[in-house]
Coordinates of C-alpha atoms and ligand atoms in Angstrom, one line a residue:
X283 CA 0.0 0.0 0.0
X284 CA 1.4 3.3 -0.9
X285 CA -0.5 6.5 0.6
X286 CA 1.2 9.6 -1.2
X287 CA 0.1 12.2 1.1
X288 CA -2.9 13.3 3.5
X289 CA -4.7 16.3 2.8
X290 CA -8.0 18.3 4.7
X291 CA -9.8 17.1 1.8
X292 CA -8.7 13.3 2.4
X293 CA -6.8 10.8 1.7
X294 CA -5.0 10.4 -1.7
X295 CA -3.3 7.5 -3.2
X296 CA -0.6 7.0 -5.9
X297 CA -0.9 3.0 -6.3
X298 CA -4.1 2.6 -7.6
X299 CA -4.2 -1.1 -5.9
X300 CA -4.5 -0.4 -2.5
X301 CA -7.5 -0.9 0.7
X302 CA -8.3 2.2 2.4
X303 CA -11.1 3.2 4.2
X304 CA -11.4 7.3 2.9
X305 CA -13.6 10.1 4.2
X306 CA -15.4 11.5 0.8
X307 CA -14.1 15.2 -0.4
X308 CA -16.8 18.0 0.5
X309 CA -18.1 16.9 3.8
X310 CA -16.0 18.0 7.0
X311 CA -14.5 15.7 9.5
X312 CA -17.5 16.0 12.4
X313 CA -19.7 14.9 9.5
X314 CA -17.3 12.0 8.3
X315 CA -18.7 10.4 12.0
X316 CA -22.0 9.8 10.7
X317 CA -20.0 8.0 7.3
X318 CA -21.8 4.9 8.3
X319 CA -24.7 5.4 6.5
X320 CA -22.6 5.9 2.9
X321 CA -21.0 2.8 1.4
X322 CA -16.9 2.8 1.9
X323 CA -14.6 3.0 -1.1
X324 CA -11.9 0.0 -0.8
X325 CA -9.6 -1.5 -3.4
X326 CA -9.5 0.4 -6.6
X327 CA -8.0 -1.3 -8.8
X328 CA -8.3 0.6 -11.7
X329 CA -7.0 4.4 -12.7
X330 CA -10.4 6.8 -13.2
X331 CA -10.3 7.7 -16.6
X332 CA -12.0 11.2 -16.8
X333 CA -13.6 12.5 -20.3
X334 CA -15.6 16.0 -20.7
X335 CA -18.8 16.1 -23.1
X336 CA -19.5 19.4 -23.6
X337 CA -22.8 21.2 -25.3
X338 CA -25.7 23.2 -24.9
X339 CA -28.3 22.1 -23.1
X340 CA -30.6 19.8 -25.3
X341 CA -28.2 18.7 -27.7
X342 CA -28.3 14.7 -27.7
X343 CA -26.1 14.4 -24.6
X344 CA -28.4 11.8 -22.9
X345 CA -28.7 10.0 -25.9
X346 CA -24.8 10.1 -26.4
X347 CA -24.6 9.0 -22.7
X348 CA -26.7 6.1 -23.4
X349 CA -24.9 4.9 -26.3
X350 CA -21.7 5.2 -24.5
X351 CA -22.6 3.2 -21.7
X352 CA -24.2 0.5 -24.1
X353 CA -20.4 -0.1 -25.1
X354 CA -19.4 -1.1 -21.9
X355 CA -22.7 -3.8 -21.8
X356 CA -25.3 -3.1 -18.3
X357 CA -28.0 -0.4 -18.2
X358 CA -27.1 3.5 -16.3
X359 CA -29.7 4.2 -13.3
X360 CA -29.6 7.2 -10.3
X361 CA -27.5 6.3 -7.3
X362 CA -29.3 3.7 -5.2
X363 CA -31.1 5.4 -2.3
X364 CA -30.0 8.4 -2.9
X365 CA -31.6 11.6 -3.8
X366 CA -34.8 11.3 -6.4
X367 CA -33.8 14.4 -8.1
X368 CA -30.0 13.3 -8.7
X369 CA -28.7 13.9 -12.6
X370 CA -26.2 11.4 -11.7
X371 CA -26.6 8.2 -14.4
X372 CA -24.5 5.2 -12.9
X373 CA -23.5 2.0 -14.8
X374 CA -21.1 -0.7 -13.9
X375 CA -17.9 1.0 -15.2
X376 CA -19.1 4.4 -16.0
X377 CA -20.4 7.3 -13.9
X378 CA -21.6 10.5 -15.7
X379 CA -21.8 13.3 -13.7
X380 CA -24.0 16.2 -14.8
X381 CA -22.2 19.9 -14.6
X382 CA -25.1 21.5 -13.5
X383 CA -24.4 20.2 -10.4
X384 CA -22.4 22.7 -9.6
X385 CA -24.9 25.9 -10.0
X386 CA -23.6 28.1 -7.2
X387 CA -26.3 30.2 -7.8
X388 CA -29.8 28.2 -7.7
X389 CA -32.6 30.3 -10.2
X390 CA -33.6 33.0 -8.0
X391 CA -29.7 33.8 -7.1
X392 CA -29.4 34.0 -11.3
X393 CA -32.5 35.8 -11.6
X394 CA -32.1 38.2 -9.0
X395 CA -28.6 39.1 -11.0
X396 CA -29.9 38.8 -13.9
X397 CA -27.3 36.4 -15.3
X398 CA -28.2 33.5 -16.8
X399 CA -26.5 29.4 -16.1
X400 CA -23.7 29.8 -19.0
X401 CA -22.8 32.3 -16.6
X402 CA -19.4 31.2 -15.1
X403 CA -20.5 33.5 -12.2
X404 CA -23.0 31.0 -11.6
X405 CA -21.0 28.3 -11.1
X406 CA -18.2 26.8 -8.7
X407 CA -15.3 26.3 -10.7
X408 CA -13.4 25.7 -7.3
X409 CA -15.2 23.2 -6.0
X410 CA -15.6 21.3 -9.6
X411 CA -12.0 21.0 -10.1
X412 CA -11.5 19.7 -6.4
X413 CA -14.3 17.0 -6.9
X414 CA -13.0 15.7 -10.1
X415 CA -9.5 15.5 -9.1
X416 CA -10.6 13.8 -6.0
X417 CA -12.1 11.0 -8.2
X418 CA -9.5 10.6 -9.9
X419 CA -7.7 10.3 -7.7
X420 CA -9.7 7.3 -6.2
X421 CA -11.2 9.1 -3.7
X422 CA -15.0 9.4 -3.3
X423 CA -16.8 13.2 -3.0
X424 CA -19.9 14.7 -2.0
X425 CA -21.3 16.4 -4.7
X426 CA -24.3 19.2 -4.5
X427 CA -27.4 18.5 -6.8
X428 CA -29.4 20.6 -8.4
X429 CA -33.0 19.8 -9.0
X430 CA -34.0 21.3 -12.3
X431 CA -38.0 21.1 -10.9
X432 CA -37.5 23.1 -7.9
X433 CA -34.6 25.6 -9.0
X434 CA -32.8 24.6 -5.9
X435 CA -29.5 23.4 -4.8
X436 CA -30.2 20.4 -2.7
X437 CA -28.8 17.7 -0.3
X438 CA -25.6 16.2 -1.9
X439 CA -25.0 12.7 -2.9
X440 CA -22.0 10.3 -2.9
X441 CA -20.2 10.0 -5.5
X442 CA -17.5 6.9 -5.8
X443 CA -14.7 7.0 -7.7
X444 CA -15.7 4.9 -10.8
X445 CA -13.8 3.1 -13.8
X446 CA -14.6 5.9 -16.1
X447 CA -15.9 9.2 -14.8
X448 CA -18.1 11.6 -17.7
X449 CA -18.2 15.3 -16.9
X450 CA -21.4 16.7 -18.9
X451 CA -22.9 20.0 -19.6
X452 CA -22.2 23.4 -20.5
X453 CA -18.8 23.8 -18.7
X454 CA -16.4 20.8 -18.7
X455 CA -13.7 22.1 -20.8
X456 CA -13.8 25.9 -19.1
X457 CA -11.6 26.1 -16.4
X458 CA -8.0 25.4 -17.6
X459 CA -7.4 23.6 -14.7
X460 CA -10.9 21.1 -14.7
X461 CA -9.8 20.6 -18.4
X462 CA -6.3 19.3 -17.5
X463 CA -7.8 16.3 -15.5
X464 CA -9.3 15.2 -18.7
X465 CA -8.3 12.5 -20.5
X466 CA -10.4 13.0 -23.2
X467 CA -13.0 15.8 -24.3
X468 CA -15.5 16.1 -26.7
X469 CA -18.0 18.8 -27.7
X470 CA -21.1 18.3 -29.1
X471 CA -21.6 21.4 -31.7
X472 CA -25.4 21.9 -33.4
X473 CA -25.1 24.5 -35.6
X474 CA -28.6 26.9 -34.4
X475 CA -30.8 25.7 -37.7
X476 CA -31.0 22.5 -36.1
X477 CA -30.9 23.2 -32.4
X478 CA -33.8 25.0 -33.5
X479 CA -35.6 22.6 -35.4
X480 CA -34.5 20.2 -32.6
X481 CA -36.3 22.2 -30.2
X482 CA -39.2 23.0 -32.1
X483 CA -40.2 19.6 -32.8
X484 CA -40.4 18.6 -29.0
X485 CA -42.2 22.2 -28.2
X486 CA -44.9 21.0 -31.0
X487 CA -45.1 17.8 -30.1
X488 CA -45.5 18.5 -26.5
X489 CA -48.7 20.7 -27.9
X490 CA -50.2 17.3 -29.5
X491 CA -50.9 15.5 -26.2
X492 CA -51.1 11.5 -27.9
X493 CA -47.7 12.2 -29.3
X494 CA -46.2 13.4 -25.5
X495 CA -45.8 10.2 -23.7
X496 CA -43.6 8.7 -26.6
X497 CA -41.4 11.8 -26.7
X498 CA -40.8 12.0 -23.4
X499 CA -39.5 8.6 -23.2
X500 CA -37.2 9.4 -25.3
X501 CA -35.8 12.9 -23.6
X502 CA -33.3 13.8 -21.4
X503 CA -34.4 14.5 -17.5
X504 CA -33.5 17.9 -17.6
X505 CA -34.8 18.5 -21.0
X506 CA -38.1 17.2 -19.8
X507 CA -38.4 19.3 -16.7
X508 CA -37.5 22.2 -18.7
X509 CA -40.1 21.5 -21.2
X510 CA -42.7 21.2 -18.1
X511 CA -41.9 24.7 -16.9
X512 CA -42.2 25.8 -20.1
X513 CA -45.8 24.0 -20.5
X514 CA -46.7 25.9 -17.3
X515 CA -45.5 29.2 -18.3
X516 CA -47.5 28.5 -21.5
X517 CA -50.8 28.0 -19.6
X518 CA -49.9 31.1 -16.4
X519 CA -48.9 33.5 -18.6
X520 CA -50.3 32.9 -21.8
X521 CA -46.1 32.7 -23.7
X522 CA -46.7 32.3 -27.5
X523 CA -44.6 30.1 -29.4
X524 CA -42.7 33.1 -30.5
X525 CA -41.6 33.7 -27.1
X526 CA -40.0 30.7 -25.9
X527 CA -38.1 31.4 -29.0
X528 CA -36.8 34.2 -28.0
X529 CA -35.9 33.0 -24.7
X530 CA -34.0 30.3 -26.6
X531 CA -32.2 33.2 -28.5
X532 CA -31.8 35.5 -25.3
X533 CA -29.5 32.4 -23.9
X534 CA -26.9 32.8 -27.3
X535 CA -24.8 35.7 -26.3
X536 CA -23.9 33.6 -23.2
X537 CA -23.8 30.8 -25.2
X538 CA -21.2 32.4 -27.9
X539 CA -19.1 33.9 -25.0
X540 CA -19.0 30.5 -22.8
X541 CA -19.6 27.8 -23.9
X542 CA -18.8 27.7 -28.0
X543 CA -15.0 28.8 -27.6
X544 CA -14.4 25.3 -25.6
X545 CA -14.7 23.2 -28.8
X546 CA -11.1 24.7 -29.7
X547 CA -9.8 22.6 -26.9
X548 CA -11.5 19.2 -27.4
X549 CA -10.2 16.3 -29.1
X550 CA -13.5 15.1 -31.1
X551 CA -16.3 17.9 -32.0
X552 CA -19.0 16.1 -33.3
X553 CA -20.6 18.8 -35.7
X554 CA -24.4 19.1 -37.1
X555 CA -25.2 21.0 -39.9
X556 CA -28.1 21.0 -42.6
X557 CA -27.3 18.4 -45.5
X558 CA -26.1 19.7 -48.7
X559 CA -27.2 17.2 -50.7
X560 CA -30.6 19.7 -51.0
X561 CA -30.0 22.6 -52.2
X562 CA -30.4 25.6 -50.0
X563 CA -31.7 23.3 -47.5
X564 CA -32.2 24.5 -43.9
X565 CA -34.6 22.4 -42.3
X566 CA -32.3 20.7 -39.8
X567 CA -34.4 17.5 -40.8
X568 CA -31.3 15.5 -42.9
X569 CA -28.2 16.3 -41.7
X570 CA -24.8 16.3 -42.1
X571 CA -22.6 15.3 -39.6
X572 CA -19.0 15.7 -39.5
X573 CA -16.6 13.9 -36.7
X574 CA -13.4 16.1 -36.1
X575 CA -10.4 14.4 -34.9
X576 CA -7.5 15.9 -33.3
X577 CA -4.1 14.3 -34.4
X578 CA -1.6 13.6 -31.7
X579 CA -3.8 13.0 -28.7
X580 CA -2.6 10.5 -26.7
X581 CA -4.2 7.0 -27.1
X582 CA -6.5 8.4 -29.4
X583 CA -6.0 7.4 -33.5
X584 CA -8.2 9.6 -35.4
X585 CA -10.7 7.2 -37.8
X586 CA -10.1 7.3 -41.7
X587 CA -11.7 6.3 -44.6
X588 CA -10.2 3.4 -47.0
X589 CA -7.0 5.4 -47.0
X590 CA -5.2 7.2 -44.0
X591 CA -4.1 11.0 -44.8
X592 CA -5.8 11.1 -48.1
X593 CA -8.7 12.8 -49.3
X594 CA -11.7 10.8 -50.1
X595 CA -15.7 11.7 -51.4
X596 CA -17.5 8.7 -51.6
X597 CA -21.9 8.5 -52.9
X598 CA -21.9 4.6 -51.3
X599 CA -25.5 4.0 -52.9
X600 CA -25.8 1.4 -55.4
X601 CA -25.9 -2.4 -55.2
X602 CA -24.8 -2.8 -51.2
X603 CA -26.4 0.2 -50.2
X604 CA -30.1 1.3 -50.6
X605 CA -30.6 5.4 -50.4
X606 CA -33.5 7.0 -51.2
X607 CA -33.8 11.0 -51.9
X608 CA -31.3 12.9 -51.5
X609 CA -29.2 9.8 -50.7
X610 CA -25.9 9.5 -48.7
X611 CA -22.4 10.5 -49.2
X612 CA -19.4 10.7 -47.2
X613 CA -16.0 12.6 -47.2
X614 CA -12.7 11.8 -45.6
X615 CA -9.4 14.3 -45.4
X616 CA -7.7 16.3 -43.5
X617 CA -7.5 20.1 -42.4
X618 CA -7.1 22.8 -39.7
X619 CA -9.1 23.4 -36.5
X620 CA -8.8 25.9 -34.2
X621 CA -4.8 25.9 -35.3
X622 CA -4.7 21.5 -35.0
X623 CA -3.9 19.6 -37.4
X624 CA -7.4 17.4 -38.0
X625 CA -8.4 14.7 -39.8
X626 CA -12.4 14.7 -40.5
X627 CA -14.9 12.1 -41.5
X628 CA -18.2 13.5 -42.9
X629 CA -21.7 11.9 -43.5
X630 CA -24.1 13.5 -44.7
X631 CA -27.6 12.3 -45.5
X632 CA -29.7 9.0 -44.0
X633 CA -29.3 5.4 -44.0
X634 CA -32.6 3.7 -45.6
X635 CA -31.7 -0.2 -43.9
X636 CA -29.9 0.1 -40.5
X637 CA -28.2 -3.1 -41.4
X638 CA -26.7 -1.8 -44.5
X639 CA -24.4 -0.1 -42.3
X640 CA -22.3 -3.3 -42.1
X641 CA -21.2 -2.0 -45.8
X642 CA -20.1 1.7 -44.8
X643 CA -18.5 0.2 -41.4
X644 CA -16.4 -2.0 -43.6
X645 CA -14.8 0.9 -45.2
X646 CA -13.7 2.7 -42.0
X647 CA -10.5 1.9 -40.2
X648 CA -9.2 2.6 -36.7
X649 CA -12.9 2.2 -35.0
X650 CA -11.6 0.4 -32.8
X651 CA -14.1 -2.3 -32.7
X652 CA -13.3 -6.0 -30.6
X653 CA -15.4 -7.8 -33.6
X654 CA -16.4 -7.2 -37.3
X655 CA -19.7 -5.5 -37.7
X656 CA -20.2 -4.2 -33.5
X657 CA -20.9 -0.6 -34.8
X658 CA -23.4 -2.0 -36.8
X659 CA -24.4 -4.3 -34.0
X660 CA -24.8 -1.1 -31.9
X661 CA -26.7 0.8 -34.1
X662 CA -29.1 -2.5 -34.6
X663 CA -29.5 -2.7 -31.0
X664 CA -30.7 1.1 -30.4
X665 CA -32.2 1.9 -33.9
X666 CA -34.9 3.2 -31.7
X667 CA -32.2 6.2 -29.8
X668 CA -32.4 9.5 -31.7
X669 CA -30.3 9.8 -34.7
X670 CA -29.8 5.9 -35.8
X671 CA -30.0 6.6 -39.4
X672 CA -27.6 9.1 -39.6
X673 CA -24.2 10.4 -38.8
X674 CA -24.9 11.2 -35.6
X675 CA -25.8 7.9 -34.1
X676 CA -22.9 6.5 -36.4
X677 CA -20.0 9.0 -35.1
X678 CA -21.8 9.0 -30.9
X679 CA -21.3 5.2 -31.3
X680 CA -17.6 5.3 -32.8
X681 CA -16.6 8.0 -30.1
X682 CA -18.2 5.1 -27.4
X683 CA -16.0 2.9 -28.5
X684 CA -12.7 5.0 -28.5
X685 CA -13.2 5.9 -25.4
X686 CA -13.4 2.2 -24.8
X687 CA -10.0 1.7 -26.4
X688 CA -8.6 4.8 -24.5
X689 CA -9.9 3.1 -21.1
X690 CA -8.1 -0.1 -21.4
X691 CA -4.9 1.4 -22.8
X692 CA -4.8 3.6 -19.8
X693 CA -5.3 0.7 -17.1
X694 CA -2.8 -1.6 -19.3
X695 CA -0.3 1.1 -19.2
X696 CA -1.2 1.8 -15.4
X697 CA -0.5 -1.7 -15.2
X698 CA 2.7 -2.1 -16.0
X699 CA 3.9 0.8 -14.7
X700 CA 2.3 -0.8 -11.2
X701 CA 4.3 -4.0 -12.1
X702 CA 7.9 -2.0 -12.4
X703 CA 7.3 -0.1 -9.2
X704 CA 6.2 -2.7 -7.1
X705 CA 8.1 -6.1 -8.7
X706 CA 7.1 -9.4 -6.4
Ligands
LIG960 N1 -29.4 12.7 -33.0 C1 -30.5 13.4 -32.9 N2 -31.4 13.5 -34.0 C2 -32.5 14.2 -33.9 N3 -32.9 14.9 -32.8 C3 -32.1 14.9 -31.7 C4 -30.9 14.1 -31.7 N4 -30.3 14.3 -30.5 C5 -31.0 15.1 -29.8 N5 -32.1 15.5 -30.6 C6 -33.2 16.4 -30.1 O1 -32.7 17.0 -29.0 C7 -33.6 16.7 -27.9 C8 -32.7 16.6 -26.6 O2 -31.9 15.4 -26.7 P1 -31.2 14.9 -25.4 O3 -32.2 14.8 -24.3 O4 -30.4 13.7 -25.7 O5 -30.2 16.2 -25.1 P2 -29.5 16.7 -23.8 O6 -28.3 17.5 -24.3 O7 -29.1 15.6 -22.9 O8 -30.5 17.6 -23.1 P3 -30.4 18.3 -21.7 O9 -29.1 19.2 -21.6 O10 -31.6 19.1 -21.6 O11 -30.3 17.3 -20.6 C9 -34.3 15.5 -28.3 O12 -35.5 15.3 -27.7 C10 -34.5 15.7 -29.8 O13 -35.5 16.5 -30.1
LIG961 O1 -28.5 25.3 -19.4 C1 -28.9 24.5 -18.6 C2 -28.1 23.2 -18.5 O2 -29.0 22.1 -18.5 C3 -30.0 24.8 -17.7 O3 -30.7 25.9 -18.2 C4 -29.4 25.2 -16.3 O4 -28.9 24.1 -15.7 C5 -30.5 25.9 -15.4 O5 -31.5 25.0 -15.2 P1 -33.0 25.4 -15.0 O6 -33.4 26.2 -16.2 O7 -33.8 24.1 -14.8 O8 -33.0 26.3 -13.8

């Protein structure tokens, strides 16, 4: 057992194979008596991987966080027994921690300085960048919630240091010193035609009552709740259609100021665009989605298309491939982002058969997939999740399994280094 140093906040490790009973960052000693009632972290014998999703809110992080956690097999619920209202979604290896967490300022506190949740002023960078370090470092944290219904900052839950730890929401890549800890970051970025045809359809939708319940199976918590305030304003106060726009629009300064500029520092950036394949199209309905890949991030080998480093436009519709109108195309090659050097696989358009896919999969290289066909597999599995015939389903499900790949390259490599350093 090697304990590297003891801090107020707790007790940190550098082996990560050691039996410790540890008193959770974020509660104080007096309250670490009463520990009994919280489960006791022991014998970690892995290194917590920590990646950053970053987006707006309502832009297909739940469904991403579903597909990811499909990759590793078991299904993601609340923390047992703990509090109803938690965001927390926890699965056998990961645990995806939602940034809204840490509001410091509840909605009255924002509304009563008029600044809205982008607002870095509302939030507790501090206490963020403890929390994750603590986890990975192995150590377990208490963690405020915020409950979306009430507006309120709430009674904390525990949070244990898991295999992989996911950071969601608006700021996981803001504070230099939160986006060191990550291992890997992406950011999900939906260009505004189709965050606003995204949100119109559910504000429609939720106006045709037989067409609610199925919709809101298939939305995010916080999405929901949101959507319900926004249903009661509708009926208190009488908001038109127009207006919630608007209030969608107010929150884009913020927006462009905060939370935009982090895409320059993530590895992947899953973009969304309107398909070209119509002219002048700007529906939002088919879409194109492009998968930028930094080069040189560490255990992370950007995906290409039949050939690495060249540049490739391929219409795959003909005799292994069914399209209909305006059909399918992809493009492969690389470029510049933000300053990186990128490489960037495109699709743009719908599949017609789900398991056609098997044909496109074929073609891509470095996926990083244990068998022939799983991204295929995976798609099959969820064609019901949001975007399964297209790009974005496609790209959410190649990043899941990177992020697999990173995972187990990290805990080999931890491995061995464990092995040199402690020989039997
Ligand atoms: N791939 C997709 N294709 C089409 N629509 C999508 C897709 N992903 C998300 N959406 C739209 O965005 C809505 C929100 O999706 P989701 O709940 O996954 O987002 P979220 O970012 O987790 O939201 P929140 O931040 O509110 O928790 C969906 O109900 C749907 O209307
Ligand atoms: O941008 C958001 C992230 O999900 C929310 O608007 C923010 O968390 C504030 O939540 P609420 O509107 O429920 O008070």
């Amino acid at each position: 057992m090697a304990i590297s140093k003891v801090s107020a906040l707790g007790i940190h490790h550098e082996s990560f194979s050691f039996h410790m009973v540890l008193r959770p960052v974020g509660i104080s000693a007096s309250e670490g008596k009463s520990l009994r009632k919280f489960p006791v972290i022991s014998a970690l014998d892995w290194r917590t991987v920590v990646i950053g999703l970053a987006a707006d809110s309502g832009c297909g992080k739940s469904t991403f966080m579903r597909r990811l956690t499909s990759v590793f097999g078991g299904v993601a619920g609340p923390p047992k027994g703990g509090n109803p209202d938690s965001n927390t979604l926890i699965s056998d290896t990961t645990t995806v921690i939602c940034l809204d967490d840490y509001h410091s300022l509840d909605r009255h506190g924002r509304k009563e300085n008029g600044i809205t949740a982008l607002d870095p002023r509302a939030n507790n960078f501090d206490l963020m960048y403890e929390q994750v370090k603590s986890l990975k470092e192995g150590v377990s944290v208490v963690k405020p919630v915020y409950n979306h219904v009430t507006g309120r900052i709430e009674s904390p839950e525990l949070i244990e240091p898991p295999k992989i730890l996911v950071i969601e929401g608006l700021h996981p890549m803001y504070d230099p010193r939160v986006r060191e800890l990550l291992d890997f970051s992406i950011y999900l970025d939906i260009s505004s035609d189709v965050k606003f045809e995204w949100k119109s359809q559910v504000s429609l939708s939720l106006s045709l009552p037989s067409l609610s319940l199925s919709l809101s199976l298939s939305l995010s918590r916080s999405l929901l709740l949101w959507l319900l305030v926004w249903q009661r304003d509708m009926a208190e106060r009488g908001h038109s259609l127009e207006s919630i726009k608007a209030s969608i629009a107010a929150r884009k300064p913020d927006f462009d100021t905060y939370i935009d500029p982090q895409k320059q520092h993530a590895d992947a950036v899953i973009e969304v665009l309107p398909t070209q394949l119509i002219l002048d199209d700007n529906e939002g309905k088919i879409l194109r989605v492009r998968m930028v890949m930094k080069e040189g991030v560490k255990y992370f080998d950007p995906v290409y298309l039949f050939d690495e480093g060249s540049t490739i436009s391929w219409i795959p519709c003909g005799r292994k491939l069914t399209c209909s109108y305006p059909g399918i195309k992809l493009f492969y090659g690389p470029d510049t982002y933000y300053s990186s050097e990128v490489s960037v696989v495109e699709i743009d358009g719908e599949f017609e058969k789900l398991e056609e896919l098997i044909y496109v999969e074929s073609h891509l290289n470095n996926i990083s997939t244990k068998f022939y066909g799983e991204i295929t597999q995976q798609m099959l599995r969820h064609a019901d999740y949001l975007g399964s015939n297209n790009g974005t389903g496609l790209f959410q499900t190649v990043i899941g399994l990177k992020i697999r790949d990173l995972f187990e390259q990290i805990q080999a490599e931890a491995a061995s280094k464990q092995a040199i350093t402690s020989p039997k």
